[in-house]
XYZ file of C-alpha atoms in Angstrom:
672
model
C -5.673 24.810 3.088
C -5.092 21.117 2.238
C -5.632 18.366 4.806
C -4.652 14.697 4.663
C -6.319 12.131 6.944
C -4.997 8.563 7.044
C -6.833 5.915 9.069
C -4.544 3.171 10.324
C -5.194 0.085 12.383
C -4.204 1.757 15.663
C -4.114 5.516 15.097
C -5.704 8.017 12.712
C -3.343 10.749 11.534
C -3.995 14.276 10.276
C -1.594 16.656 8.524
C -2.632 20.109 7.303
C -0.812 22.558 5.049
C -1.921 26.025 6.098
C -2.155 28.949 3.638
C 1.231 30.270 4.803
C 2.905 26.908 4.024
C 3.359 25.720 7.591
C 2.347 22.224 8.694
C 0.105 21.244 11.571
C -0.379 17.644 12.708
C -2.749 15.682 14.919
C -3.233 12.040 15.918
C -6.163 10.237 17.555
C -6.894 6.563 18.294
C -8.677 4.775 15.435
C -12.267 3.571 15.811
C -12.306 0.219 13.940
C -16.080 -0.265 14.264
C -16.774 3.097 12.571
C -13.559 4.410 10.921
C -15.072 7.705 9.723
C -15.657 8.690 13.348
C -11.911 8.800 13.997
C -11.521 11.177 11.026
C -14.199 13.389 12.537
C -12.520 13.224 15.951
C -9.191 14.283 14.420
C -10.789 17.327 12.772
C -12.729 18.321 15.895
C -9.794 17.928 18.284
C -7.437 19.718 15.894
C -9.416 22.892 15.192
C -13.089 22.348 16.019
C -14.435 22.264 12.470
C -13.550 21.545 8.835
C -14.468 25.029 7.623
C -11.812 26.638 5.445
C -10.362 23.368 4.114
C -10.112 23.550 0.327
C -8.991 19.961 -0.374
C -9.336 16.915 1.855
C -7.308 13.848 0.841
C -8.100 10.546 2.510
C -6.482 7.127 2.815
C -7.871 4.108 4.620
C -7.684 0.329 5.038
C -11.473 -0.122 4.951
C -11.408 -1.927 1.586
C -8.539 -4.193 2.662
C -10.315 -5.154 5.866
C -13.574 -5.868 4.006
C -11.775 -8.466 1.865
C -9.822 -10.048 4.716
C -12.869 -10.223 6.988
C -15.193 -11.214 4.084
C -17.564 -8.347 4.855
C -18.187 -7.109 1.323
C -21.448 -7.059 -0.629
C -23.162 -10.251 -1.826
C -22.012 -10.638 -5.429
C -22.796 -12.845 -8.409
C -20.658 -13.376 -11.505
C -21.735 -13.744 -15.155
C -19.328 -15.687 -17.394
C -19.116 -17.253 -20.840
C -20.690 -20.725 -20.998
C -18.126 -23.365 -20.029
C -16.183 -21.045 -17.694
C -18.283 -21.309 -14.546
C -15.371 -22.674 -12.485
C -12.873 -19.915 -13.267
C -12.798 -18.701 -9.653
C -12.612 -22.234 -8.242
C -9.844 -23.582 -10.525
C -7.636 -20.463 -10.121
C -4.000 -21.321 -10.999
C -1.926 -24.477 -10.636
C 0.749 -22.827 -8.460
C 1.002 -22.945 -4.650
C 1.980 -19.877 -2.656
C 3.239 -22.170 0.125
C 5.008 -24.930 -1.799
C 6.149 -26.961 1.228
C 2.727 -27.079 2.900
C 1.161 -30.513 2.230
C -2.173 -29.219 3.543
C -2.177 -26.137 1.348
C -5.612 -25.010 0.194
C -6.366 -22.425 -2.450
C -7.944 -19.133 -1.291
C -11.709 -19.338 -0.911
C -13.329 -17.343 -3.756
C -15.396 -14.268 -2.946
C -18.211 -15.657 -5.131
C -19.111 -19.303 -4.629
C -20.016 -21.525 -7.580
C -23.785 -21.373 -6.996
C -23.686 -17.600 -7.642
C -21.826 -17.928 -10.965
C -24.157 -17.884 -13.983
C -23.245 -18.836 -17.557
C -24.348 -17.105 -20.744
C -24.279 -18.329 -24.328
C -21.610 -16.284 -26.183
C -17.973 -16.510 -27.225
C -15.273 -14.296 -28.727
C -11.898 -15.463 -29.981
C -8.572 -13.985 -28.859
C -8.783 -11.337 -31.591
C -12.225 -10.199 -30.410
C -14.111 -11.770 -33.315
C -17.523 -13.305 -32.622
C -17.477 -17.114 -32.536
C -20.868 -17.555 -30.824
C -23.330 -14.627 -30.895
C -24.547 -13.227 -27.574
C -27.808 -14.855 -26.502
C -29.326 -13.205 -23.417
C -32.073 -15.632 -22.480
C -34.903 -15.026 -20.019
C -33.671 -17.786 -17.695
C -30.364 -15.980 -17.079
C -32.072 -12.651 -16.394
C -34.505 -14.381 -14.038
C -31.584 -15.857 -12.054
C -29.914 -12.448 -11.735
C -33.192 -10.781 -10.748
C -33.849 -13.445 -8.116
C -30.314 -13.096 -6.748
C -30.705 -9.335 -6.334
C -34.187 -9.589 -4.851
C -32.872 -12.082 -2.272
C -30.282 -9.620 -0.987
C -27.553 -9.584 -3.631
C -26.142 -6.127 -4.202
C -23.491 -6.467 -6.906
C -23.168 -8.148 -10.305
C -19.754 -8.771 -11.926
C -19.434 -9.461 -15.648
C -16.363 -11.231 -17.044
C -16.832 -12.624 -20.536
C -14.087 -14.389 -22.464
C -11.754 -11.967 -24.331
C -13.881 -8.934 -23.377
C -10.647 -6.985 -22.920
C -10.270 -7.031 -26.724
C -13.923 -6.489 -27.643
C -16.259 -5.205 -24.878
C -19.475 -5.153 -26.939
C -20.945 -8.360 -25.473
C -20.273 -7.198 -21.897
C -21.868 -3.825 -22.570
C -24.985 -5.374 -24.083
C -25.263 -7.843 -21.193
C -24.850 -5.052 -18.627
C -27.662 -3.105 -20.260
C -29.944 -6.144 -20.081
C -29.096 -6.818 -16.426
C -29.736 -3.186 -15.524
C -33.198 -3.431 -17.063
C -34.283 -6.251 -14.693
C -32.195 -5.290 -11.620
C -31.695 -1.509 -11.722
C -30.765 -1.420 -8.024
C -27.742 -3.694 -8.501
C -24.194 -2.362 -8.744
C -22.554 -3.491 -12.025
C -18.828 -4.082 -12.605
C -17.530 -4.941 -16.095
C -14.141 -6.614 -16.606
C -13.631 -4.553 -19.787
C -13.721 -1.443 -17.579
C -12.165 -2.680 -14.345
C -9.264 -4.690 -15.822
C -9.080 -4.809 -19.650
C -6.142 -7.246 -19.730
C -5.500 -10.836 -20.700
C -5.443 -13.629 -18.062
C -8.987 -14.704 -17.442
C -8.694 -15.768 -13.792
C -6.934 -12.586 -12.681
C -9.377 -10.445 -14.678
C -12.337 -12.280 -13.133
C -10.873 -12.001 -9.620
C -10.224 -8.268 -9.993
C -13.718 -7.628 -11.372
C -15.384 -9.671 -8.637
C -13.407 -7.863 -5.942
C -14.391 -4.521 -7.446
C -18.051 -5.543 -7.394
C -17.711 -6.973 -3.872
C -16.172 -3.768 -2.528
C -18.079 -1.134 -4.467
C -21.118 -0.807 -2.135
C -18.845 -0.975 0.925
C -16.482 1.731 -0.306
C -19.420 3.820 -1.530
C -21.078 3.654 1.892
C -17.820 4.387 3.698
C -16.677 7.364 1.592
C -20.220 8.752 1.718
C -20.173 8.521 5.534
C -16.716 10.113 5.597
C -17.828 12.970 3.343
C -21.016 13.460 5.351
C -19.070 13.636 8.618
C -16.857 16.336 7.125
C -19.762 18.289 5.593
C -21.540 18.307 8.950
C -18.488 20.016 10.412
C -18.290 22.804 7.854
C -16.288 21.250 5.006
C -17.243 22.653 1.576
C -14.267 21.672 -0.595
C -13.072 18.751 -2.726
C -12.538 15.205 -1.390
C -9.897 12.985 -2.970
C -9.100 9.360 -2.106
C -5.700 7.681 -2.249
C -5.173 4.791 -4.683
C -2.907 1.793 -4.193
C -0.664 3.203 -6.954
C 0.297 6.326 -5.004
C -1.996 8.717 -6.868
C -5.298 10.206 -5.764
C -8.704 10.141 -7.456
C -11.847 12.221 -6.835
C -14.315 10.680 -4.414
C -16.751 9.983 -7.280
C -14.076 7.879 -9.020
C -13.342 5.983 -5.788
C -16.991 4.936 -5.641
C -16.791 3.547 -9.194
C -13.279 2.047 -8.975
C -13.236 0.712 -5.429
C -10.658 -1.999 -6.154
C -8.072 0.737 -6.781
C -8.143 1.908 -3.141
C -7.489 -1.454 -1.446
C -3.936 -0.528 -0.357
C -4.314 3.241 -0.157
C -2.864 3.763 3.331
C 0.547 2.122 2.810
C 0.930 3.797 -0.604
C 0.539 7.253 0.928
C 3.398 6.570 3.335
C 5.750 5.639 0.491
C 4.889 8.858 -1.381
C 5.574 10.918 1.738
C 8.849 9.090 2.372
C 10.121 9.643 -1.181
C 9.145 13.316 -1.047
C 10.899 14.056 2.250
C 14.007 12.068 1.284
C 14.315 13.997 -1.986
C 14.359 17.289 -0.062
C 17.383 15.998 1.853
C 19.131 14.729 -1.294
C 18.349 10.989 -1.127
C 16.651 9.145 -4.014
C 17.577 5.470 -3.461
C 15.719 4.181 -0.421
C 14.189 1.258 1.355
C 11.142 2.653 3.150
C 9.987 1.122 6.444
C 6.571 2.112 7.786
C 6.215 0.491 11.195
C 2.911 1.341 12.803
C 0.774 -0.349 15.396
C -0.393 -3.322 13.345
C 2.193 -4.040 10.640
C 5.430 -2.971 8.983
C 5.244 -2.016 5.288
C 8.404 -2.067 3.159
C 8.992 -0.641 -0.337
C 12.000 0.020 -2.591
C 12.487 3.501 -4.100
C 15.001 3.989 -6.942
C 15.800 7.387 -8.399
C 13.000 8.875 -6.335
C 10.402 6.537 -7.904
C 8.720 3.823 -5.792
C 8.621 0.360 -7.351
C 5.306 -0.418 -9.025
C 3.642 -3.795 -9.362
C 0.675 -4.526 -11.598
C -0.656 -7.442 -9.609
C -1.017 -7.739 -5.856
C -2.845 -10.120 -3.554
C -5.203 -9.488 -0.676
C -5.978 -12.545 1.434
C -4.535 -14.666 -1.375
C -6.796 -13.214 -4.091
C -5.135 -11.503 -7.082
C -5.924 -7.885 -7.962
C -4.660 -6.603 -11.342
C -4.364 -2.863 -10.717
C -1.237 -0.689 -10.399
C 0.069 -0.931 -6.847
C 3.260 0.108 -5.134
C 5.394 -3.009 -4.705
C 4.930 -3.068 -0.933
C 5.646 -6.083 1.232
C 3.749 -6.238 4.515
C 4.691 -8.162 7.647
C 2.816 -8.418 10.931
C 5.528 -6.649 12.923
C 3.963 -3.485 14.330
C 4.153 -2.031 17.784
C 1.000 -3.929 18.698
C 2.211 -7.311 17.378
C 1.613 -9.971 20.021
C 4.425 -12.174 21.348
C 3.559 -15.838 21.826
C 5.063 -19.323 22.136
C 4.603 -21.797 19.281
C 4.106 -25.571 19.526
C 7.883 -26.106 19.456
C 8.283 -23.879 22.529
C 9.871 -21.035 20.548
C 9.151 -17.336 20.960
C 7.254 -15.755 18.042
C 6.018 -12.199 17.382
C 2.958 -11.435 15.232
C 1.227 -11.465 12.874
C -1.730 -11.075 15.251
C -1.926 -7.558 16.656
C -3.571 -5.993 19.684
C -4.699 -3.205 17.314
C -6.313 -0.011 18.570
C -8.614 -1.811 20.988
C -7.510 -3.054 23.441
C -3.974 -2.208 22.235
C -0.712 -3.118 24.010
C -0.926 -3.903 27.712
C 0.868 -0.678 28.602
C -1.992 1.364 27.092
C -4.159 0.331 30.033
C -7.191 -0.428 27.880
C -7.637 -4.058 28.820
C -4.873 -5.719 26.801
C -3.350 -8.769 28.500
C -1.008 -10.195 25.838
C 2.586 -8.882 25.562
C 3.469 -6.849 22.477
C 6.511 -5.217 20.893
C 5.518 -1.868 22.422
C 5.388 -3.439 25.894
C 8.907 -4.788 25.330
C 10.212 -1.359 24.294
C 8.712 0.196 27.419
C 10.470 -2.326 29.684
C 13.778 -1.798 27.856
C 13.551 1.920 28.632
C 13.271 2.991 24.967
C 9.785 4.426 25.504
C 9.310 6.665 28.529
C 5.829 6.229 30.047
C 5.244 9.924 30.743
C 6.507 11.163 27.335
C 4.622 8.783 25.038
C 2.406 10.502 22.461
C 3.978 13.801 23.477
C 2.781 13.287 27.039
C -0.878 13.004 25.990
C -0.984 9.341 26.988
C 0.802 7.786 29.985
C 1.936 4.190 29.610
C 1.482 1.628 32.380
C 4.853 -0.032 32.986
C 3.444 -2.423 35.587
C 0.938 -3.865 33.107
C 3.662 -4.359 30.502
C 5.897 -6.019 33.082
C 3.163 -8.412 34.193
C 2.455 -9.569 30.631
C 6.100 -9.973 29.587
C 7.064 -11.626 32.895
C 4.365 -14.252 32.428
C 5.779 -15.060 28.973
C 9.355 -15.014 30.298
C 8.517 -17.534 33.039
C 7.178 -19.970 30.422
C 10.389 -19.590 28.403
C 12.741 -19.750 31.396
C 14.095 -16.242 30.736
C 14.432 -13.073 32.741
C 11.875 -10.374 32.003
C 14.458 -8.129 30.296
C 15.932 -10.913 28.185
C 12.424 -11.875 27.101
C 11.655 -8.234 26.206
C 14.840 -7.990 24.176
C 14.007 -11.311 22.525
C 10.607 -9.942 21.468
C 12.304 -6.923 19.962
C 14.922 -9.003 18.116
C 12.348 -11.384 16.631
C 10.241 -8.453 15.428
C 13.447 -7.084 13.862
C 14.178 -10.426 12.177
C 10.702 -10.468 10.616
C 11.255 -6.991 9.182
C 14.757 -7.848 7.922
C 13.394 -10.751 5.893
C 10.753 -8.462 4.426
C 13.371 -5.876 3.442
C 15.301 -8.643 1.677
C 12.148 -9.495 -0.276
C 11.950 -6.024 -1.848
C 15.711 -5.706 -2.377
C 17.759 -8.911 -2.702
C 14.857 -10.885 -4.180
C 14.390 -8.115 -6.783
C 18.082 -8.070 -7.746
C 19.160 -5.115 -5.561
C 21.818 -4.913 -2.840
C 20.292 -3.223 0.240
C 23.711 -1.762 1.049
C 23.275 0.560 -1.953
C 20.242 2.179 -0.335
C 19.423 4.310 2.688
C 16.807 2.977 5.089
C 14.075 5.579 5.659
C 11.981 4.741 8.717
C 8.674 6.246 9.739
C 5.462 5.360 11.505
C 5.237 5.603 15.259
C 7.711 2.743 15.819
C 9.928 2.809 12.692
C 12.649 4.994 14.198
C 12.874 2.754 17.278
C 13.999 -0.254 15.247
C 15.633 1.139 12.094
C 19.286 1.235 13.158
C 19.276 -2.346 14.421
C 17.747 -3.472 11.107
C 20.312 -1.478 9.134
C 23.197 -2.991 11.109
C 22.110 -6.533 10.226
C 21.595 -5.629 6.550
C 24.859 -3.708 6.156
C 23.029 -0.437 5.453
C 25.157 2.529 6.499
C 22.587 5.362 6.510
C 19.244 5.596 8.282
C 16.856 8.505 7.659
C 14.015 9.492 9.981
C 11.958 12.418 8.644
C 10.260 15.050 10.712
C 6.606 14.168 11.376
C 7.601 10.487 11.101
C 4.506 9.247 12.922
C 2.093 10.990 10.526
C 4.082 10.663 7.302
C 1.350 8.685 5.543
C -1.052 11.575 6.063
C 1.620 13.960 4.780
C 2.093 11.726 1.731
C -1.572 12.236 0.883
C -0.908 15.945 0.488
C 1.963 15.558 -2.002
C 0.331 12.837 -4.137
C -0.700 13.655 -7.703
C -4.245 13.133 -8.952
C -3.735 10.103 -11.192
C -5.550 8.071 -13.853
C -4.058 4.651 -14.757
C -5.132 2.858 -17.939
C -4.037 -0.348 -19.679
C -4.746 -2.165 -22.934
C -3.523 -5.640 -23.866
C -2.174 -6.405 -27.351
C -0.032 -9.476 -28.017
C 2.401 -8.677 -30.853
C 6.047 -9.452 -31.682
C 8.309 -6.564 -30.666
C 9.546 -5.740 -34.157
C 9.462 -2.562 -36.233
C 5.763 -3.033 -37.027
C 5.057 -2.846 -33.279
C 6.318 0.737 -33.031
C 3.347 2.171 -34.948
C 0.963 -0.015 -32.927
C 2.451 1.205 -29.634
C 2.319 4.862 -30.719
C -1.352 4.515 -31.725
C -2.276 2.788 -28.460
C -0.514 5.439 -26.368
C -2.406 8.161 -28.250
C -5.749 6.398 -27.755
C -5.104 5.845 -24.057
C -4.061 9.494 -23.612
C -7.357 10.646 -25.127
C -9.221 8.216 -22.879
C -7.383 9.515 -19.790
C -8.211 13.137 -20.639
C -11.861 12.186 -21.144
C -11.927 10.494 -17.733
C -10.373 13.532 -16.071
C -12.939 15.733 -17.779
C -15.732 13.497 -16.462
C -14.560 14.328 -12.944
C -14.280 18.062 -13.769
C -10.489 17.965 -13.844
C -8.878 20.127 -16.548
C -6.423 18.245 -18.760
C -4.078 21.214 -19.096
C -0.807 20.598 -17.301
C -1.451 16.848 -17.007
C 1.722 14.760 -17.418
C 1.429 11.611 -19.543
C 3.705 8.610 -18.876
C 3.587 5.349 -20.842
C 5.147 1.931 -20.266
C 5.156 -1.489 -21.904
C 4.665 -4.991 -20.531
C 7.202 -7.163 -22.401
C 8.323 -10.783 -22.183
C 10.303 -13.410 -24.039
C 8.093 -15.417 -26.395
C 6.845 -18.484 -24.556
C 6.973 -16.953 -21.076
C 3.898 -16.578 -18.886
C 4.917 -13.387 -17.053
C 6.327 -10.067 -18.148
C 8.447 -7.096 -17.087
C 7.274 -3.505 -17.259
C 9.498 -1.132 -19.255
C 8.890 2.636 -18.848
C 9.045 4.409 -22.204
C 10.506 7.621 -20.836
C 10.505 11.019 -22.548
C 10.681 13.030 -24.794
C 10.904 10.677 -27.820
C 10.623 7.201 -26.271
C 10.211 5.304 -29.563
C 12.950 7.063 -31.546
C 15.341 4.114 -31.066
C 12.892 1.747 -32.720
C 12.306 -1.836 -31.657
C 16.055 -2.532 -31.316
C 16.367 0.104 -28.583
C 13.382 -1.275 -26.662
C 14.657 -4.860 -26.939
C 18.102 -3.860 -25.677
C 16.579 -2.094 -22.662
C 14.404 -5.132 -21.952
C 17.442 -7.462 -21.928
C 19.215 -5.132 -19.466
C 16.202 -4.883 -17.139
C 15.679 -8.632 -17.262
C 19.329 -9.221 -16.360
C 19.066 -6.720 -13.474
C 16.025 -8.535 -12.095
C 17.022 -12.168 -12.615
C 20.808 -12.132 -13.005
C 20.711 -13.384 -16.609
C 18.992 -12.697 -19.941
C 18.355 -14.427 -23.284
C 19.551 -12.066 -26.053
C 18.884 -14.660 -28.767
C 15.215 -15.112 -27.832
C 12.498 -12.982 -29.478
C 10.596 -10.469 -27.343
C 6.884 -9.737 -27.543
C 4.564 -6.917 -26.504
C 1.820 -7.884 -24.033
C 0.231 -4.619 -22.866
C 0.572 -0.851 -23.097
C 0.074 1.120 -19.877
C -0.498 4.842 -19.438
C -0.524 7.089 -16.403
C -1.930 10.626 -16.522
C -0.981 12.826 -13.553
C -2.094 16.273 -12.504
C 0.891 17.443 -10.531
C 0.484 18.574 -6.931
C 2.815 21.436 -5.972
C 5.644 20.276 -3.668
C 5.542 21.301 -0.047
C 7.422 24.504 0.653
C 8.627 23.650 4.136
C 10.286 26.444 6.077
C 13.932 25.520 6.787
C 14.934 24.715 10.344
C 16.770 27.427 12.195
C 20.351 26.695 13.308
C 20.413 24.564 16.395
C 21.008 25.851 19.857
C 21.671 23.673 22.866
C 18.593 21.529 23.557
C 17.539 20.312 26.964
C 18.442 16.690 27.648
C 17.751 13.977 30.206
C 19.977 11.004 30.935
C 18.292 7.720 31.775
C 19.211 4.052 31.636
C 18.174 1.721 28.802
C 18.697 -2.004 28.313
C 20.306 -2.810 24.960
C 22.394 -5.719 23.651
C 22.218 -7.505 27.018
C 23.376 -4.660 29.261
C 22.255 -1.432 30.890
C 23.564 1.811 29.370
C 23.157 5.535 30.022
C 21.296 7.187 27.143
C 20.593 10.821 26.359
C 16.912 11.703 25.790
C 16.215 14.667 23.493
C 12.995 16.453 22.487
C 12.943 16.635 18.687
C 11.222 20.039 18.269
C 14.241 21.593 20.033
C 16.742 20.178 17.519
C 17.687 22.669 14.800
C 19.746 22.583 11.623
C 23.252 21.228 12.191
C 22.640 19.545 15.557
C 24.739 16.393 16.052
C 24.941 13.697 18.718
C 26.526 10.273 19.225
C 24.506 7.276 20.394
C 23.086 5.984 22.586
C 20.454 8.685 22.086
C 16.656 8.587 22.194
C 14.889 11.324 20.212
C 11.283 11.830 21.271
C 8.584 13.798 19.509
C 4.806 14.070 19.477
C 4.193 11.179 17.085
C 7.201 8.844 17.248
C 10.480 7.897 18.890
C 13.928 7.325 17.338
C 16.687 5.210 18.856
C 20.317 5.912 17.941
C 22.331 2.942 19.293
C 25.946 2.992 20.437
C 28.313 3.206 17.467
C 25.952 5.438 15.446
C 25.889 9.242 15.074
C 23.012 11.525 14.106
C 22.695 14.973 12.615
C 19.736 17.192 11.774
C 19.483 18.951 8.396
C 17.565 22.108 7.457
C 14.425 20.098 6.637
C 14.386 18.410 10.046
C 15.564 15.037 8.703
C 17.543 12.905 11.161
C 20.437 11.374 9.249
C 21.934 8.544 11.306
C 25.177 6.891 10.206
C 27.444 4.229 11.579
C 30.674 5.562 12.941
C 33.868 4.082 11.425
């Protein structure tokens, strides 16, 4: 039996694959003050204990929250002499170019905790100044640790080419401060770009004790309830790693929750024959959007958390504060806004009856009739319409609107925020959203998807079965993955082919050794390589997958031609006359997880249905309410229809039609 547990900002989701292949699901409110307790509650409420579970796969936002809330471990940074201000200087660019009061992100490590050491390597890794570990430096580190510091990050100049100085320095630091957690840039992020490498290493050091404590508490909670199997943790790249690796490589799990949802979405869509998707995960706190082409989610090799760069493989996910719990408010210009602040799990939307007083998107959907108070959460939780009405009415009075028009305005502004985010992962990346299906999940995704699709010109909306727990399901179909990278600046000519082949071979051996260290057999592990390429003189690069089975057989000319085509796809133009250079070689080793063998849905009978009134597009309409577990293969219906299930609700507006396939997928299309 395999179990996936994903801890979100509002709810914690559980999905289990039983020995006979059937799925069981459960959902409980999250416990932000002690996230592991919600995981325990899910197990206990679901079946009483964790006995009999062979593999437990976990995803969480604990690392993300630690960075945003600045609740990581006290960390110091050791750098080459003359580079003490690397975290302060950052880059010359502004993320908000029109903001005259723009300030750079505050570094995790302040300048007084950055210590310099006498040493220097050149860009080829040759020693310019020998390493000189003096007693004064070691005394500073020892004093820092003895005064409460818990982590030490090492980022020496050009250590990605030659790590010997970092290794020697780490050994010396360990001798005077054995209790400190050490993070080396040559291990965490062996790539060029000193600021990004330093930022990634510092974040890894900052998070390592926090993630270690959290995953240890999670594992202990499970062990106390009878669990005796293997724990894996989701990475930001959509692959899992053993819990021991998560402790060592904490920076790789910063965006684990959203990544799991994308994996689950791609898996379920492929079963129904769809490979080109825009995924929309709308939960209680945020909406996460990702592009999937040919069944493969888009990868990025640099992301930002609270403005700080992290150079690790990450699904190219854009996040907007447009969840069900996003709070509606009036800005200084007197205009209605929604988010990014969220009511979260506690107190939650007003209609939850847990003390919330500010109107949210969920409150608006209740007043519009799209969420029925007695059927929310499968009837396990009754919503308080009067509390939602009081909060929205107060906002409506300030805006001079009726309560219903204000509720619909909240919904439309939340939609507009998500539409702009979808354009970021599609139009801004050189893709027409009309060429993709919109796959919606999360507790609220199905409620908003068709309205988003209508504005974007998307003709097909997909809502998978188990939509509200799809991130937890994604954990169960994710492959155990090792990602490695090595930088090497070299012109992309015929001499580069031998260099690339040698680097791929070396990285493959390194990946197998890492798997072996975590007691994972290398047999049956799939190896995938890619190249970071750019035009000579550029400061950023594109990633080019090498493919299989003989990726280098076309020589440098074949790689250059593919690079020009990819560049043109992304930016609308290319420079065929300009030379291309190699920047880095990347490798991914994956131990495949068997696909889910879901039992097909039986042919549909006639389900029970209720007819109630909803408010949509400025008028009241009669809508049919259906219970999703009663809908079998081949069932069809024309909107307006509301499909309710245990973990989510789907709205099919007028002018749209839905059908159910043998895997339980709702396929919703606009009628001609």
